[in-house]
Coordinates of C-alpha atoms and ligand atoms in Angstrom, one line a residue:
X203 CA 7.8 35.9 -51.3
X204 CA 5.0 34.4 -53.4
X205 CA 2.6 34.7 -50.3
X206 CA 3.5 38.5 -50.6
X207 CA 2.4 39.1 -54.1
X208 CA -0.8 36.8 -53.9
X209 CA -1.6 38.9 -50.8
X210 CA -1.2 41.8 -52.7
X211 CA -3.4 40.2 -55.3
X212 CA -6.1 39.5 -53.4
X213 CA -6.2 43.5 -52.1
X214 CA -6.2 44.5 -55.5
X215 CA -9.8 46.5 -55.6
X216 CA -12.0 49.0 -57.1
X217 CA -15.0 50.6 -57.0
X218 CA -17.6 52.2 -58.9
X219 CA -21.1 54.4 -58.2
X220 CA -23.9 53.1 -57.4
X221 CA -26.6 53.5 -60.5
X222 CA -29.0 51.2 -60.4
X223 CA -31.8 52.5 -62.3
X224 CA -34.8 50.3 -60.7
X225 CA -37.7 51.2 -62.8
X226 CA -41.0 48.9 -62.7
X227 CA -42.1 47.2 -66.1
X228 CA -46.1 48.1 -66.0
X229 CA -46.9 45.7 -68.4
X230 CA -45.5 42.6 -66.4
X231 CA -48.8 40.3 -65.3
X232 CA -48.2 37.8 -62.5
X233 CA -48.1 34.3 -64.7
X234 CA -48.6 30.9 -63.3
X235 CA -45.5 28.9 -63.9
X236 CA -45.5 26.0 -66.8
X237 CA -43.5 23.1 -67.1
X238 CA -40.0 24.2 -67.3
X239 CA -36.6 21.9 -67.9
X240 CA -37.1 21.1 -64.1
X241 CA -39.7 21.7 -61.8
X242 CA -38.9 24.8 -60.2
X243 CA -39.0 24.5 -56.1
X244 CA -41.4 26.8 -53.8
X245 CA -37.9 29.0 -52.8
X246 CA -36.9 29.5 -56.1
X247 CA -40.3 30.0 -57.9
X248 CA -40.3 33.5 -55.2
X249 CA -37.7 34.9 -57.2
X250 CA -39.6 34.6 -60.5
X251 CA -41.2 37.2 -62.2
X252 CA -42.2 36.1 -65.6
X253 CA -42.9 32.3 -66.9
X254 CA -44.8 30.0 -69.4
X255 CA -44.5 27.8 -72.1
X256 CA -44.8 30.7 -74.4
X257 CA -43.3 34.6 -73.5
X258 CA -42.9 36.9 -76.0
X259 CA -40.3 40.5 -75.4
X260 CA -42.2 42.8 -77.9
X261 CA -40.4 46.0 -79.0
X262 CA -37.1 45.6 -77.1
X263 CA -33.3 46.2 -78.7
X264 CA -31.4 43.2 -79.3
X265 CA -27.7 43.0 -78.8
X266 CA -27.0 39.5 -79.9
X267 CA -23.6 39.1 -77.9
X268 CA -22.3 38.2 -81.4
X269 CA -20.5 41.4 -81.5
X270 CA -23.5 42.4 -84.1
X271 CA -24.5 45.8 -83.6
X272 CA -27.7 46.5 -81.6
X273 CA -30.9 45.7 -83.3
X274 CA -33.9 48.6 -82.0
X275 CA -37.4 47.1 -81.9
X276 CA -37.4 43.4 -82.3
X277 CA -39.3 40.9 -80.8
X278 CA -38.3 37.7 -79.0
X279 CA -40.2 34.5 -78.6
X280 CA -39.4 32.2 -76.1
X281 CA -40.8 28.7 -76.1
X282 CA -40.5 26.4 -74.1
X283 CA -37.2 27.5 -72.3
X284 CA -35.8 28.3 -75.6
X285 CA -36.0 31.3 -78.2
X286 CA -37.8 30.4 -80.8
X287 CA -37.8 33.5 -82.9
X288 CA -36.5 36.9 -83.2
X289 CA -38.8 39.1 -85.4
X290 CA -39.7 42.7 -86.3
X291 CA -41.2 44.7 -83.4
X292 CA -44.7 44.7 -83.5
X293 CA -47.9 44.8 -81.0
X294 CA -48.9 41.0 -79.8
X295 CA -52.5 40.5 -78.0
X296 CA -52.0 38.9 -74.2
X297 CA -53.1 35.6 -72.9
X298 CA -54.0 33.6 -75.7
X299 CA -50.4 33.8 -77.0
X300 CA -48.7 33.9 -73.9
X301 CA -47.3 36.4 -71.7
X302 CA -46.3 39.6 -73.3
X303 CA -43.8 42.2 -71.8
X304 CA -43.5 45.7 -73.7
X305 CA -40.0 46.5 -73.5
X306 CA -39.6 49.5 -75.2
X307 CA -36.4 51.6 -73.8
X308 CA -34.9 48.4 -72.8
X309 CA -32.5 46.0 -73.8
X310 CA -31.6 42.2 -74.3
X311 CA -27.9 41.0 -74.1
X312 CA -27.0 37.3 -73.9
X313 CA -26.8 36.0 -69.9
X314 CA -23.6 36.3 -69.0
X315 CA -20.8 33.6 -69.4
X316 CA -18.5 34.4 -66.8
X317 CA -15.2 33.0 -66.4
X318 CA -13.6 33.6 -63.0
X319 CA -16.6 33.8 -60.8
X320 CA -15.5 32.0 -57.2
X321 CA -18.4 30.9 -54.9
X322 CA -15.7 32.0 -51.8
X323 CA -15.1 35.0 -49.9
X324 CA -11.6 36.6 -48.6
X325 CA -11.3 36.6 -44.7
X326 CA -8.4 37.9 -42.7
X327 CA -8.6 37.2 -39.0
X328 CA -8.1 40.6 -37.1
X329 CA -7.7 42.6 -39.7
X330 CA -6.9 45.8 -38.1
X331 CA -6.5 49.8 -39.1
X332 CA -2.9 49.4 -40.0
X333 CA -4.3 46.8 -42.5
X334 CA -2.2 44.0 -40.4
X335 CA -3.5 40.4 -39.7
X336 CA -3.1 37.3 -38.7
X337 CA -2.5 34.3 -41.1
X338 CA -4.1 31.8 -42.1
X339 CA -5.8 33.8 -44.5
X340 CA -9.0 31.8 -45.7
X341 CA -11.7 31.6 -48.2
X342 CA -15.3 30.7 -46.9
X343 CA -17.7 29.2 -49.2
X344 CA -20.1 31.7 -50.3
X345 CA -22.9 28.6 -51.4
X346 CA -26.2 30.7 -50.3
X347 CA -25.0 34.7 -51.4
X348 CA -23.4 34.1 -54.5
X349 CA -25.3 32.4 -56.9
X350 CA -28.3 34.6 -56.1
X351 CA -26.0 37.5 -56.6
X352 CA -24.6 36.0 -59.7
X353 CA -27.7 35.7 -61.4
X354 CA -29.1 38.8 -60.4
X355 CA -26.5 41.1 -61.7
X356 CA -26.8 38.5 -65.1
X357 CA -25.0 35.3 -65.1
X358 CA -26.6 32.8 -66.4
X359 CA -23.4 30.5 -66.9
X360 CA -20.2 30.6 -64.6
X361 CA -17.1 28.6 -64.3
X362 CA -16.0 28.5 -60.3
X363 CA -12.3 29.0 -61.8
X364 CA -10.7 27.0 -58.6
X365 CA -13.1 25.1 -55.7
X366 CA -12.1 25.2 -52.3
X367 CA -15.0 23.5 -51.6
X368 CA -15.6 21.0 -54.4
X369 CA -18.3 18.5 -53.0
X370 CA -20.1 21.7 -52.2
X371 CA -19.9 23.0 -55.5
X372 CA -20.7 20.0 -56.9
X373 CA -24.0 19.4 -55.1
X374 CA -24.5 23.3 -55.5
X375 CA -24.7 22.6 -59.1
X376 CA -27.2 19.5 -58.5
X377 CA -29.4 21.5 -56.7
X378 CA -29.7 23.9 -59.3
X379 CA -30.1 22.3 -62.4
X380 CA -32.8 20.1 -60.2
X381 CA -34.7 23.2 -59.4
X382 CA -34.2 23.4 -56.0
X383 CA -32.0 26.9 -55.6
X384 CA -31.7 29.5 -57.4
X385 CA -28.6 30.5 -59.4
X386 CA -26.6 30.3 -62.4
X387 CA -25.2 27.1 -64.5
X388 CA -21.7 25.9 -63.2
X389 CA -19.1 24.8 -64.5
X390 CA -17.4 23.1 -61.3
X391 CA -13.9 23.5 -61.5
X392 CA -11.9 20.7 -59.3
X393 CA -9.3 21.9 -56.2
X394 CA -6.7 24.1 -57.2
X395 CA -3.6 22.4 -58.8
X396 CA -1.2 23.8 -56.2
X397 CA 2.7 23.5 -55.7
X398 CA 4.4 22.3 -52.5
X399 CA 4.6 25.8 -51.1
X400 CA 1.4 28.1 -51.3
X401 CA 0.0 31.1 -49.2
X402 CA -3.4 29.5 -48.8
X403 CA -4.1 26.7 -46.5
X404 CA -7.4 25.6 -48.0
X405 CA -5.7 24.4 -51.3
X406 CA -3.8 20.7 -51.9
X407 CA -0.5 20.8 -52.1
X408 CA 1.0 18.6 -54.6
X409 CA 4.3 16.4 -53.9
X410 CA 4.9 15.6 -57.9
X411 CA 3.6 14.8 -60.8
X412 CA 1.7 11.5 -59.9
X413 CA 0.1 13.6 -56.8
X414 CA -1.3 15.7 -59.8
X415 CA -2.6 13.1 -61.9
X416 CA -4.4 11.0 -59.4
X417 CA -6.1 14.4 -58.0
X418 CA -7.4 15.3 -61.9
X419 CA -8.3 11.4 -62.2
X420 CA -10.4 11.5 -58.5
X421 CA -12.2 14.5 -59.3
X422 CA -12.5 14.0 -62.8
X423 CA -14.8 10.7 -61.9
X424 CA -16.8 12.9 -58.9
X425 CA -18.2 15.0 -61.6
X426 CA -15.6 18.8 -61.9
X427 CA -15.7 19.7 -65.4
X428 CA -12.4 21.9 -65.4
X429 CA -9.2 22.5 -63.7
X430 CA -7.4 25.5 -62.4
X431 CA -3.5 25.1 -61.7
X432 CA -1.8 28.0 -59.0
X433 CA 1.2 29.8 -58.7
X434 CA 2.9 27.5 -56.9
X435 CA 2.8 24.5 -59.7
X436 CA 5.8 23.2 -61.3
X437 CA 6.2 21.9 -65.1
X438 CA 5.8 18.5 -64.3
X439 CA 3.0 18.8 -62.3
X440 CA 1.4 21.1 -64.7
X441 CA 2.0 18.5 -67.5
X442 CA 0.7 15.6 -65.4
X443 CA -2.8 17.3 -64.4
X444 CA -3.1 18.7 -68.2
X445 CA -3.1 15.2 -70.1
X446 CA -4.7 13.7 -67.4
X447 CA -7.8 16.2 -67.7
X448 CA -7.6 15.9 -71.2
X449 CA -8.0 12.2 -71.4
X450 CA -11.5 13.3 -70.0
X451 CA -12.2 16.2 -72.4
X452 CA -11.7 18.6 -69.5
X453 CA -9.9 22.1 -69.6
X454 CA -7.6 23.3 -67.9
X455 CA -6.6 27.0 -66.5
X456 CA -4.0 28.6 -64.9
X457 CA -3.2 31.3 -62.7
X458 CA 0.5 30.8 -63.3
X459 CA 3.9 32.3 -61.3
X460 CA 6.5 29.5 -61.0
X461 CA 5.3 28.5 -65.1
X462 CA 5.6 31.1 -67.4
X463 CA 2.9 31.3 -69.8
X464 CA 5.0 30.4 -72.9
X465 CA 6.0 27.4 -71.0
X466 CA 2.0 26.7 -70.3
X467 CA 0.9 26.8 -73.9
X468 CA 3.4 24.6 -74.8
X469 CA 2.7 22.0 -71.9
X470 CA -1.2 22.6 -73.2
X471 CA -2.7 24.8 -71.1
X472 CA -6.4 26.2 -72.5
X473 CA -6.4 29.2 -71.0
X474 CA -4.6 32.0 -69.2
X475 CA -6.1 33.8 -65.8
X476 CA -5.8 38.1 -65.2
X477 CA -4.7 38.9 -68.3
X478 CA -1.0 39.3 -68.8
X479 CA -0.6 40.4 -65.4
X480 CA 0.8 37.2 -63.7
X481 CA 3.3 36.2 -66.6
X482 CA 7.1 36.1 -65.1
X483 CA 9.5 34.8 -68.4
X484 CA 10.8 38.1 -67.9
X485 CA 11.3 38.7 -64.0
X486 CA 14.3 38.8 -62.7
X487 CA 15.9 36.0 -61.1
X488 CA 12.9 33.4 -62.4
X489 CA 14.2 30.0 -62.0
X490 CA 12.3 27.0 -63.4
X491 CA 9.4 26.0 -61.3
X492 CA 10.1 28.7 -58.7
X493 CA 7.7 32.0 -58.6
X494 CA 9.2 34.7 -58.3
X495 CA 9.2 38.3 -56.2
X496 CA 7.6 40.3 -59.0
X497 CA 5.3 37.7 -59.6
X498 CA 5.1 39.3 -63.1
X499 CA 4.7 42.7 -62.3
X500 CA 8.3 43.2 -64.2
X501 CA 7.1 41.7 -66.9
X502 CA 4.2 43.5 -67.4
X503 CA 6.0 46.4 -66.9
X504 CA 8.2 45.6 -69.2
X505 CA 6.6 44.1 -72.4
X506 CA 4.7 46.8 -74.3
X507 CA 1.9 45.4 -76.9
X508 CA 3.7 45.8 -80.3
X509 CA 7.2 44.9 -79.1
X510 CA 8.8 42.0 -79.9
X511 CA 8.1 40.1 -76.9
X512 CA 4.8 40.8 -77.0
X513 CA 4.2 39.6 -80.4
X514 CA 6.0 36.0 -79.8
X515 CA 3.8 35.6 -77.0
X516 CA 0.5 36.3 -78.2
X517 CA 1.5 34.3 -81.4
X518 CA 2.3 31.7 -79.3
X519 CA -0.6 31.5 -77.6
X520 CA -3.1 32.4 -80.5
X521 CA -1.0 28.9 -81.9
X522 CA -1.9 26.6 -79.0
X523 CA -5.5 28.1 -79.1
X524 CA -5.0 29.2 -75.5
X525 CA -7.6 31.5 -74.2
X526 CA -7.0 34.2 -71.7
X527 CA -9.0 35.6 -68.7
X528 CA -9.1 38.9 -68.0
X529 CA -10.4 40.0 -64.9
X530 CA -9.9 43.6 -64.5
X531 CA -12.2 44.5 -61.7
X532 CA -10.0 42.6 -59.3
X533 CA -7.2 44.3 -60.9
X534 CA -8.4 48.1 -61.0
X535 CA -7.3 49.3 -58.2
X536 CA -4.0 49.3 -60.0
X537 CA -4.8 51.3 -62.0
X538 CA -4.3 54.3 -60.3
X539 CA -6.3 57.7 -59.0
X540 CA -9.4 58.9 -59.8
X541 CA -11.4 55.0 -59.4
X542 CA -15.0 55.7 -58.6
X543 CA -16.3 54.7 -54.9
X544 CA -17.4 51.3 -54.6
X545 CA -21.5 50.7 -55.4
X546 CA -23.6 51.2 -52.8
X547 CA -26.1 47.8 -53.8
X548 CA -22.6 45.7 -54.0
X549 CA -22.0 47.4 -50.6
X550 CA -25.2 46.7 -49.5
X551 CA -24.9 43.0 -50.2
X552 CA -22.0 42.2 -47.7
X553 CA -22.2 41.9 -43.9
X554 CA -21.2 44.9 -41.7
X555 CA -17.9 43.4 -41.2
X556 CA -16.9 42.8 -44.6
X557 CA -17.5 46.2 -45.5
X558 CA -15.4 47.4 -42.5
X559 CA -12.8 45.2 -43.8
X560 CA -13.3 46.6 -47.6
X561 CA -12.8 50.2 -45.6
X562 CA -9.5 49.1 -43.9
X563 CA -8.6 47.2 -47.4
X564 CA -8.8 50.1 -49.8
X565 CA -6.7 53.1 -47.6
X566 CA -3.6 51.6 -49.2
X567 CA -2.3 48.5 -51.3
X568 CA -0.8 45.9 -49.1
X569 CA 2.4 46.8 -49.9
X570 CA 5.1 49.3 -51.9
X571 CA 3.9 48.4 -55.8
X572 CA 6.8 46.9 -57.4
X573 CA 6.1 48.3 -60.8
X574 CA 4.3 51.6 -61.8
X575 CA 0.6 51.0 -61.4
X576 CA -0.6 53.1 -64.1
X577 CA 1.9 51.7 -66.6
X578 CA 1.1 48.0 -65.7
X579 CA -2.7 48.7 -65.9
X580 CA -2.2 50.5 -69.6
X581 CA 0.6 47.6 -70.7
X582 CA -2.2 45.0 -69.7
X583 CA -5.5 47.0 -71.5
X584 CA -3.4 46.9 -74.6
X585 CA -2.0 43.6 -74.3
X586 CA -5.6 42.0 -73.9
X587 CA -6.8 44.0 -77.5
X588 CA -3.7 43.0 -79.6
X589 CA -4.4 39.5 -78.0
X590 CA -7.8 39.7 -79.6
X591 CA -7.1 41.5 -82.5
X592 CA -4.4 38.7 -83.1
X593 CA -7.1 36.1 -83.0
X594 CA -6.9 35.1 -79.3
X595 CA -10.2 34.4 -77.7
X596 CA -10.2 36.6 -74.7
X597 CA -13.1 35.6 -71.4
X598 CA -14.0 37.7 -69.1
X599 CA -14.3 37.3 -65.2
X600 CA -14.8 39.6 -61.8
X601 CA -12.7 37.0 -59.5
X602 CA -14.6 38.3 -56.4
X603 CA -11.4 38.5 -54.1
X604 CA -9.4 41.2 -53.4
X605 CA -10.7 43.6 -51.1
X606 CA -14.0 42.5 -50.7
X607 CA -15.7 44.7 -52.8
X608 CA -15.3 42.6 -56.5
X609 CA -19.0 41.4 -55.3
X610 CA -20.8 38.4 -57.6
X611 CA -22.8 39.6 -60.3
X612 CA -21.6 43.9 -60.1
X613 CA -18.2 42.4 -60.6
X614 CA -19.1 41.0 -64.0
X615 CA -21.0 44.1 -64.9
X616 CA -18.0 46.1 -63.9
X617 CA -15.5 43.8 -66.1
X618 CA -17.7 44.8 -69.2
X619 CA -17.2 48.1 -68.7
X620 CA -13.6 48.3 -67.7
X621 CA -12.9 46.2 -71.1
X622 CA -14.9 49.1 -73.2
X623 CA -12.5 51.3 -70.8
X624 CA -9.8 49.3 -72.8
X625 CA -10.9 50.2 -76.0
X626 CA -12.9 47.5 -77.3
X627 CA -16.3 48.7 -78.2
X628 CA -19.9 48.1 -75.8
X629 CA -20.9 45.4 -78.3
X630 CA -17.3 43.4 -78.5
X631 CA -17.4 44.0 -74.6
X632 CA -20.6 41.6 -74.2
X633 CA -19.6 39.4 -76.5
X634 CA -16.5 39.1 -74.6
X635 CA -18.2 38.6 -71.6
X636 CA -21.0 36.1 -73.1
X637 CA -19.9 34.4 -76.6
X638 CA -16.4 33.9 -75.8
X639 CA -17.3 32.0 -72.7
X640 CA -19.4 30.3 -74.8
X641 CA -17.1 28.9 -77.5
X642 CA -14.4 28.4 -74.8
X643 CA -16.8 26.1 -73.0
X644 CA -18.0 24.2 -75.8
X645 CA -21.5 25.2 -75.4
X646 CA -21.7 28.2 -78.3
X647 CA -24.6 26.1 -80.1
X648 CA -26.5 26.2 -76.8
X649 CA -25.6 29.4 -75.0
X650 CA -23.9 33.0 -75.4
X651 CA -25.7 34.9 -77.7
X652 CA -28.8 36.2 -78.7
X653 CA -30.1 33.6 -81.4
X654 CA -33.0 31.9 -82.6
X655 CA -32.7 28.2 -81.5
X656 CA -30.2 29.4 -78.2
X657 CA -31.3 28.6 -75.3
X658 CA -33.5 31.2 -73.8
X659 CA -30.2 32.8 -71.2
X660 CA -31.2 36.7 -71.6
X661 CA -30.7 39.7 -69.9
X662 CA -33.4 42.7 -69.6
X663 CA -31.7 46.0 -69.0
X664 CA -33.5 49.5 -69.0
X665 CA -31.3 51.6 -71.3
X666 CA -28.7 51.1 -74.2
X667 CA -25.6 49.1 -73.7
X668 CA -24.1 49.2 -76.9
X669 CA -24.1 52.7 -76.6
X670 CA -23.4 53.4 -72.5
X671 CA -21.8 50.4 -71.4
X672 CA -22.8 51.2 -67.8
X673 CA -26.6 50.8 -68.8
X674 CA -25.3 46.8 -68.0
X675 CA -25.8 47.8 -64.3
X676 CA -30.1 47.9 -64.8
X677 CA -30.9 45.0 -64.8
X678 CA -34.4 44.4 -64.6
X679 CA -35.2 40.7 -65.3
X680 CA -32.5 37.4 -65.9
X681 CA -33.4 34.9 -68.0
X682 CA -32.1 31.1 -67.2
X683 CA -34.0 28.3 -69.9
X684 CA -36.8 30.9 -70.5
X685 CA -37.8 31.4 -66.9
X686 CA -37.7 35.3 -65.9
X687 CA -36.1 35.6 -62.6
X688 CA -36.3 39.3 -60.5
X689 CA -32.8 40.8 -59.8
X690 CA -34.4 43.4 -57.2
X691 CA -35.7 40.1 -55.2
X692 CA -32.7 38.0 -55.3
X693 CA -30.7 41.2 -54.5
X694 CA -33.0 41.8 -51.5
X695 CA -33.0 38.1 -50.8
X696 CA -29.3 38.0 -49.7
X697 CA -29.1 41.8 -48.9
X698 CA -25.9 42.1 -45.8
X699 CA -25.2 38.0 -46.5
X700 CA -22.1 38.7 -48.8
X701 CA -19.3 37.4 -46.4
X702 CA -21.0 35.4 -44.1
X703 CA -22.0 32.4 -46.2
Ligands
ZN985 ZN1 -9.4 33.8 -58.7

């Protein structure tokens, strides 16, 4: 029964039009790369557009990821991987100072922080048109699309939120920070902290609570800097891994079932996967330890915010400064008609057969909905703003499952503006999806806003977010430590990849 529901999970999908306004920024020169943080390598220096010791954005809109509001024609310096200043708008002569990009009718948000961003695909073998097939499901690493794609639609900084794959991960990361590859900062999450029983065949499956400890210990010393616990976990377990992470300063998150998320906060969990949608203290028949059918649907259904319930939870979790993910782009195909078609460049990126599959996938759900779609999508929109209006800190992630079509990078743009879809303004949405990250990692002094001082993680996108959320979608040129990267060439770079590794 839990297999069912994390099937059904994993179909959840949406999909959205395909705007990318591509425009070309005239005033960008072709700059010889300076000495960055690390020397970049030949494959990766392809994929830059703009860098130097010294690159100044004249007469573009800030929107500082603070939850400020946006700021029209300021200048930002970055020096030396870092920005340096933010000033009035103004004309700056080329060369001697460095390169100079004119960015009027643009804008700079922070790079994105994201928070449930899986380097792993979803295959099911012989998947056919009556959406049937065969078992074991599994997850492919995804080591050469996704980063690329993750850093062209913005990321700068992402969390792996469950490895099935951890050495890979791990050197992923290496190779990164070294130079060597392109892609985002990672924060490497260990294997999943999975029960005895579980749906996917890729993950451990713990025996008890020592089994939990000595897996956070093992991984903890090869490098993973958090933990995600499954459905299938029970209390003990859960305990176990949590004070054992802890001992090494490391998080831990959950995508809970068989522990309800009152019962995680007061074990010590940090933080709280999709929303409120996989909370079960209310399901029927939820015995301790044991997921149940609903797998929290029922509860969703039934815990309105405002209501009693609703408030002890969130207060409870607001006490144990637990954070919660919410990852509606996974989850929007939930939320009932009228969904726009999936993006044609997220379409573009996967291999012929994945899109088949996404075809196949998104005729139906995988089964009868247990709830009412509509009402758990609305329950869950307003749980996640009186969660944050309560003082939770609420993250933001695409997990690029489901269907197929929650691609790397569109996923996280889509996330921003399916949380303005839940009422919280274009500004609160980035900061959501950049700050909050952030603080949650530790790393607000560094990262996660636009700030003199931060390191220089920036997004260039043609138009007005904080007005038109979906303006998130042009993205022109990423930012990572001050060195420019060019989202049209690492799109093209992995263009039909998506899928196959
Ligand atoms: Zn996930």
């Amino acid at each position: 029964m839990t297999s069912r529901k994390t099937a059904d999970l994993l179909v959840l999908l949406r999909s959205w039009l395909f705007s990318f306004g591509w425009s070309s920024l005239l005033c960008l020169a072709a700059v010889p790369l300076h000495a960055q943080a690390a020397e970049l390598s030949k494959a990766v220096k392809e994929f830059v557009r703009v860098a130097g010791p010294r690159v100044v954005l004249t007469h573009v809109r800030v929107i500082d990821g603070a939850g400020g509001p946006a700021v029209e024609d300021q200048n930002v310096v970055i020096e030396n991987g870092k920005i340096a200043a933010i000033e009035k708008g103004a004309d700056v002569a080329g060369e001697a100072t460095g390169t100079v990009l004119d960015l009027r009718g643009y804008s700079v948000i922070p790079g994105i922080v994201g928070m449930h961003n899986h380097l792993f695909y979803i295959v099911r073998p012989n998947l056919n048109a009556q959406r049937h097939f065969d078992d074991p499901v599994l997850v492919p690493q995804m080591t050469f699309s996704a980063p690329r794609l993750y850093l062209a639609g913005g990321v700068t900084t992402m969390r792996t939120t469950g490895s099935v794959e951890p050495y890979a991960d791990l050197n992923l990361k290496k190779e990164i920070d070294a130079g060597k590859l392109p892609g985002p900062h990672i924060d490497v999450t260990g294997p999943y902290l999975e029960g005895a029983t579980s749906y996917f065949i890729q993950m451990p499956h713990l025996k008890n609570a020592e089994d939990a400890r000595q897996l956070v210990e093992y991984w903890a010393g090869q490098g993973v800097t958090s933990f995600k616990a499954y459905m299938n976990i029970t209390r003990d377990e859960l305990k176990a891994a949590i004070e054992a992470a802890h001992k090494h300063g490391i998080k831990v998150t959950g995508h809970l079932c068989s522990v309800t998320y009152q019962e995680a906060a007061e074990l010590g969990i940090d933080d709280l996967e999709h929303g409120f949608y996989v909370n079960t203290q209310l399901d029927p028949g939820k015995k301790p330890d044991a997921c149940t059918e609903s797998a929290g649907e029922y509860t969703l259904e039934h815990m309105e915010a405002g209501g009693t319930e609703a408030k002890e939870l969130i207060a409870t979790l607001v006490k144990h400064h637990v954070a919660v993910t919410s990852t509606l782009g996974v989850l929007e195909r939930d939320a009932g008609g009228g969904r726009p078609p999936a993006r044609q460049a997220a379409l573009d990126a996967m291999t012929p057969e994945a899109r088949e599959d996404f075809l196949v996938l998104r005729q139906q759900r995988a089964q009868a909905p247990k709830g009412d779609p509509t009402k758990l999508w609305k329950n869950n929109l307003a749980l996640e703003r009186e969660f944050v209006a309560a003082g939770g800190l609420l993250l933001a992630g695409p997990d690029p499952t489901g269907a197929g079509d929650v691609v790397p990078g569109f996923g996280d743009q889509r996330e921003m503006e399916l949380l303005v879809e839940a009422g919280f303004s274009p500004v609160e949405a980035i900061k959501i999806a950049t700050l909050n990250g952030a603080v949650y990692l530790g790393r607000e002094k560094e990262i996660g806003s636009v700030a003199a001082g931060k390191n220089a993680d920036m997004v260039v996108v043609k138009g007005d977010p904080s007005k038109q959320i979906s303006d998130v979608e042009n993205v022109e040129i990423v930012f990572k430590d001050g060195v420019g990267y060019d989202s049209k060439k690492l799109l093209e770079s992995v263009r039909g990849d998506y899928g196959k590794y």
